[in-house]
CSV table of C-alpha atoms in Angstrom, one decimal:
chain,number,residue,atom,x,y,z
A,1,ASP,CA,64.5,10.5,39.3
A,2,VAL,CA,61.0,11.7,40.3
A,3,GLN,CA,58.3,9.4,39.0
A,4,VAL,CA,55.0,10.7,37.6
A,5,THR,CA,52.0,8.5,37.8
A,6,GLN,CA,48.8,9.4,36.0
A,7,SER,CA,45.3,7.8,36.5
A,8,PRO,CA,43.1,6.5,35.2
A,9,SER,CA,44.7,5.2,32.0
A,10,SER,CA,41.4,5.6,30.2
A,11,LEU,CA,37.8,6.8,30.9
A,12,SER,CA,34.5,7.0,29.1
A,13,ALA,CA,31.9,9.7,30.0
A,14,PHE,CA,28.8,11.3,28.6
A,15,VAL,CA,28.8,14.7,27.0
A,16,GLY,CA,28.3,17.3,29.7
A,17,ASP,CA,29.9,15.1,32.4
A,18,ARG,CA,32.5,16.4,34.8
A,19,VAL,CA,35.8,14.5,34.2
A,20,THR,CA,38.8,14.4,36.5
A,21,ILE,CA,42.3,13.1,35.8
A,22,THR,CA,44.9,12.8,38.5
A,23,CYS,CA,48.7,13.0,38.4
A,24,ARG,CA,51.0,12.1,41.3
A,25,ALA,CA,54.7,12.9,41.6
A,26,SER,CA,56.9,10.7,43.8
A,27,GLN,CA,58.5,13.8,45.3
A,28,GLY,CA,57.3,17.4,45.6
A,29,ILE,CA,57.6,19.5,42.5
A,30,THR,CA,56.0,22.7,43.8
A,31,ASN,CA,53.5,23.8,41.1
A,32,ARG,CA,55.7,22.9,38.1
A,33,LEU,CA,53.3,20.7,36.4
A,34,ALA,CA,51.7,21.0,33.0
A,35,TRP,CA,48.8,19.3,31.2
A,36,TYR,CA,48.8,18.6,27.5
A,37,GLN,CA,46.0,17.4,25.1
A,38,GLN,CA,46.9,15.2,22.2
A,39,LYS,CA,44.1,14.4,19.7
A,40,PRO,CA,44.5,11.3,17.5
A,41,GLY,CA,47.1,11.9,14.8
A,42,LYS,CA,47.9,15.4,16.1
A,43,ILE,CA,50.7,17.1,18.0
A,44,PRO,CA,50.4,17.7,21.7
A,45,LYS,CA,48.9,21.0,22.9
A,46,LEU,CA,49.6,22.8,26.1
A,47,LEU,CA,46.4,23.2,28.2
A,48,ILE,CA,47.5,24.1,31.7
A,49,TYR,CA,50.8,25.2,33.2
A,50,ALA,CA,52.0,26.0,36.7
A,51,ALA,CA,49.4,23.4,37.8
A,52,SER,CA,46.4,25.8,37.5
A,53,SER,CA,47.1,28.5,34.8
A,54,LEU,CA,45.1,28.2,31.7
A,55,GLN,CA,47.1,28.5,28.4
A,56,SER,CA,45.8,31.3,26.1
A,57,GLY,CA,43.0,30.1,23.9
A,58,VAL,CA,42.1,27.1,25.9
A,59,PRO,CA,38.4,26.8,26.8
A,60,SER,CA,37.5,27.7,30.4
A,61,ARG,CA,35.9,24.2,30.9
A,62,PHE,CA,39.5,23.0,31.5
A,63,GLY,CA,40.9,23.6,34.9
A,64,GLY,CA,43.9,22.4,36.9
A,65,SER,CA,44.7,22.3,40.6
A,66,GLY,CA,47.2,20.9,43.1
A,67,SER,CA,50.7,21.5,44.4
A,68,GLY,CA,53.6,19.5,45.7
A,69,THR,CA,52.8,15.9,44.7
A,70,ASP,CA,49.1,15.7,43.8
A,71,PHE,CA,47.5,17.3,40.8
A,72,THR,CA,44.2,17.2,39.0
A,73,LEU,CA,43.0,18.1,35.6
A,74,THR,CA,39.2,18.7,35.4
A,75,ILE,CA,37.0,19.1,32.4
A,76,SER,CA,33.9,20.7,33.8
A,77,SER,CA,31.5,19.7,31.0
A,78,LEU,CA,32.9,17.2,28.6
A,79,GLN,CA,32.5,18.0,24.9
A,80,PRO,CA,32.8,15.8,21.8
A,81,GLU,CA,35.9,17.7,20.7
A,82,ASP,CA,37.6,16.8,24.0
A,83,VAL,CA,38.1,13.2,22.8
A,84,ALA,CA,41.9,12.9,23.2
A,85,THR,CA,44.7,11.6,25.3
A,86,TYR,CA,45.8,13.8,28.1
A,87,TYR,CA,49.3,13.9,29.6
A,88,CYS,CA,50.7,15.6,32.7
A,89,GLN,CA,54.4,16.6,32.7
A,90,LYS,CA,56.7,17.7,35.5
A,91,TYR,CA,59.1,20.4,34.5
A,92,ASP,CA,60.8,21.4,37.8
A,93,SER,CA,64.0,19.8,36.8
A,94,ALA,CA,65.4,17.2,34.3
A,95,PRO,CA,64.2,14.7,33.4
A,96,ARG,CA,61.0,16.5,32.4
A,97,THR,CA,58.9,13.3,32.7
A,98,PHE,CA,55.5,12.8,31.3
A,99,GLY,CA,52.7,10.8,32.9
A,100,GLN,CA,51.5,7.6,31.1
A,101,GLY,CA,48.5,9.4,29.6
A,102,THR,CA,44.7,9.2,30.0
A,103,LYS,CA,42.6,8.4,27.0
A,104,VAL,CA,39.2,10.2,27.2
A,105,GLU,CA,36.3,8.9,25.2
A,106,ILE,CA,32.6,9.7,24.9
A,107,LYS,CA,29.9,7.2,26.0
P,1,GLN,CA,54.0,33.3,15.5
P,2,VAL,CA,56.8,30.9,16.3
P,3,GLN,CA,56.9,27.8,14.1
P,4,LEU,CA,59.1,24.7,14.4
P,5,VAL,CA,59.6,22.8,11.1
P,6,GLN,CA,61.2,19.4,11.3
P,7,SER,CA,63.0,17.4,8.7
P,8,GLY,CA,61.3,14.6,6.8
P,9,ALA,CA,60.6,11.0,7.6
P,10,GLU,CA,63.6,8.5,7.8
P,11,VAL,CA,63.9,4.8,7.4
P,12,LYS,CA,67.0,3.4,9.0
P,13,LYS,CA,68.7,0.0,9.4
P,14,PRO,CA,69.4,-1.4,12.9
P,15,GLY,CA,72.7,-0.3,14.1
P,16,SER,CA,72.8,2.9,12.1
P,17,SER,CA,72.1,6.5,13.3
P,18,VAL,CA,69.7,9.2,12.5
P,19,LYS,CA,69.9,13.0,12.7
P,20,VAL,CA,66.7,15.0,12.8
P,21,SER,CA,66.6,18.8,12.5
P,22,CYS,CA,64.1,21.4,13.8
P,23,LYS,CA,64.2,24.9,12.4
P,24,SER,CA,62.6,27.7,14.4
P,25,SER,CA,61.1,30.7,12.8
P,26,GLY,CA,59.1,33.8,13.9
P,27,GLY,CA,60.8,34.4,17.3
P,28,THR,CA,64.0,34.7,19.2
P,29,PHE,CA,66.1,31.5,19.3
P,30,SER,CA,69.1,31.4,21.6
P,31,TYR,CA,67.4,32.1,24.9
P,32,PHE,CA,64.5,29.7,24.6
P,33,GLY,CA,65.1,26.1,25.6
P,34,PHE,CA,64.3,23.3,23.1
P,35,SER,CA,63.6,19.7,23.9
P,36,TRP,CA,63.2,16.4,22.0
P,37,VAL,CA,60.2,14.2,22.8
P,38,ARG,CA,59.5,10.9,21.2
P,39,GLN,CA,56.3,8.8,20.9
P,40,ALA,CA,56.5,5.1,19.9
P,41,PRO,CA,53.5,3.7,18.0
P,42,GLY,CA,50.5,3.6,20.3
P,43,GLN,CA,52.6,4.8,23.3
P,44,GLY,CA,52.9,7.9,25.4
P,45,LEU,CA,55.3,10.9,25.3
P,46,GLU,CA,58.9,10.4,26.3
P,47,TRP,CA,61.3,13.3,27.0
P,48,MET,CA,64.7,12.6,25.6
P,49,GLY,CA,66.6,15.7,26.4
P,50,GLY,CA,67.0,19.4,25.7
P,51,LEU,CA,69.3,22.4,25.7
P,52,LEU,CA,69.4,26.1,25.9
P,53,PRO,CA,71.1,27.3,22.7
P,54,VAL,CA,72.8,30.3,24.3
P,55,PHE,CA,74.7,28.0,26.6
P,56,GLY,CA,74.8,24.9,24.3
P,57,ILE,CA,74.9,22.5,27.3
P,58,PRO,CA,72.4,19.7,26.9
P,59,ASN,CA,70.5,17.7,29.5
P,60,TYR,CA,69.7,14.1,28.6
P,61,ALA,CA,67.3,11.5,30.1
P,62,GLN,CA,69.3,8.7,31.7
P,63,LYS,CA,67.8,6.2,29.3
P,64,PHE,CA,69.4,7.9,26.3
P,65,LEU,CA,72.8,8.8,27.8
P,66,GLY,CA,75.5,7.8,25.4
P,67,ARG,CA,73.2,7.4,22.4
P,68,VAL,CA,71.7,10.8,21.9
P,69,THR,CA,73.3,14.1,21.1
P,70,ILE,CA,71.3,17.4,21.0
P,71,THR,CA,73.0,20.4,19.4
P,72,ALA,CA,71.9,23.9,18.2
P,73,ASP,CA,73.1,26.2,15.4
P,74,ALA,CA,72.1,29.8,16.2
P,75,SER,CA,73.1,31.0,12.8
P,76,THR,CA,70.3,29.0,11.3
P,77,SER,CA,68.0,28.9,14.3
P,78,THR,CA,68.0,25.1,14.1
P,79,VAL,CA,68.2,22.4,16.7
P,80,TYR,CA,69.4,18.9,16.0
P,81,MET,CA,68.9,15.5,17.6
P,82,GLU,CA,71.2,12.6,16.7
P,83,LEU,CA,70.5,9.1,17.9
P,84,ILE,CA,73.0,6.3,17.3
P,85,SER,CA,72.9,2.5,17.6
P,86,LEU,CA,69.3,2.3,16.4
P,87,THR,CA,67.1,-0.7,17.2
P,88,SER,CA,63.5,-1.4,16.3
P,89,GLU,CA,62.5,0.0,19.6
P,90,ASP,CA,63.6,3.4,18.4
P,91,THR,CA,60.8,3.4,15.8
P,92,ALA,CA,58.8,6.4,16.8
P,93,VAL,CA,57.6,9.9,16.0
P,94,TYR,CA,60.2,12.4,17.2
P,95,TYR,CA,59.0,15.9,18.2
P,96,CYS,CA,61.0,19.0,18.9
P,97,ALA,CA,59.3,21.4,21.4
P,98,ARG,CA,60.1,24.9,22.5
P,99,ASP,CA,59.8,26.3,26.0
P,100,GLN,CA,57.0,28.6,26.8
P,101,THR,CA,59.2,31.4,28.1
P,102,ASP,CA,62.9,32.4,28.0
P,103,THR,CA,63.4,31.5,31.7
P,104,TYR,CA,66.2,29.4,33.0
P,105,ASP,CA,67.8,28.3,36.3
P,106,TYR,CA,70.8,26.3,37.3
P,107,ASP,CA,70.9,22.8,38.7
P,108,SER,CA,72.9,21.5,41.6
P,109,SER,CA,75.9,21.0,39.3
P,110,GLY,CA,75.7,24.6,38.1
P,111,HIS,CA,74.4,23.6,34.7
P,112,PRO,CA,71.8,25.9,33.1
P,113,ILE,CA,68.4,24.3,32.9
P,114,THR,CA,65.0,25.5,31.9
P,115,THR,CA,61.9,24.9,34.1
P,116,VAL,CA,59.0,25.8,31.9
P,117,PRO,CA,56.6,23.7,29.8
P,118,PHE,CA,56.4,23.5,26.1
P,119,ASP,CA,54.1,25.7,24.1
P,120,VAL,CA,55.3,25.2,20.6
P,121,TRP,CA,55.8,21.8,18.9
P,122,GLY,CA,57.2,20.7,15.6
P,123,GLN,CA,55.1,18.6,13.3
P,124,GLY,CA,56.9,15.4,14.2
P,125,THR,CA,59.4,13.3,12.2
P,126,VAL,CA,58.6,9.6,11.7
P,127,VAL,CA,61.7,7.4,12.2
P,128,THR,CA,61.3,3.8,11.2
P,129,VAL,CA,64.1,1.3,12.1
P,130,SER,CA,63.8,-1.8,10.0
């Protein structure tokens, strides 16, 4: 199975900072990668699909890039409401594996 | 607006089984893929398996082969996940999730699979094994 490795596992940044989270697949998955946000005690929410397409209703400060094996989620200006754990997920084939998650906090 | 409503919390004994339901409303059912994802306390998301109701052929994560069964009832727009031989390590929140679009493909074995992310999630069902 293709492994999905996400980093870092956690980060702390100031409001207004640019934040970057990476996801690496052990084999190429074209652009079939999604990013989800899960706030504490809440269900996951789709942010980005097809590596770089913004899901409807998601603020434009969220952006995704990458193709093949290396992908990035960027928050251009971190806001207090962005405190959450972020997961990448490959969906090119089964199993539709998630990354380990990145917990984002405010300094 | 599509909604997924799951059955209520369960407390089970080790060695027993649990069956969780997920009722879809507000949209078409049979041509959208549904998956089950679980999250142990303080841990990440883990895909267990899924199926496309119109074909009724499930895909399971290797870890759960032989222990999980995912089925669908189109007459009630409900998807089910049954997990047997429960241990304390199965204590988790179990989510059903629906594919973003009604797009599917075929794997190398000719089985229908879906290759889209999840845009609708159920509220989660807490399963405690103790």
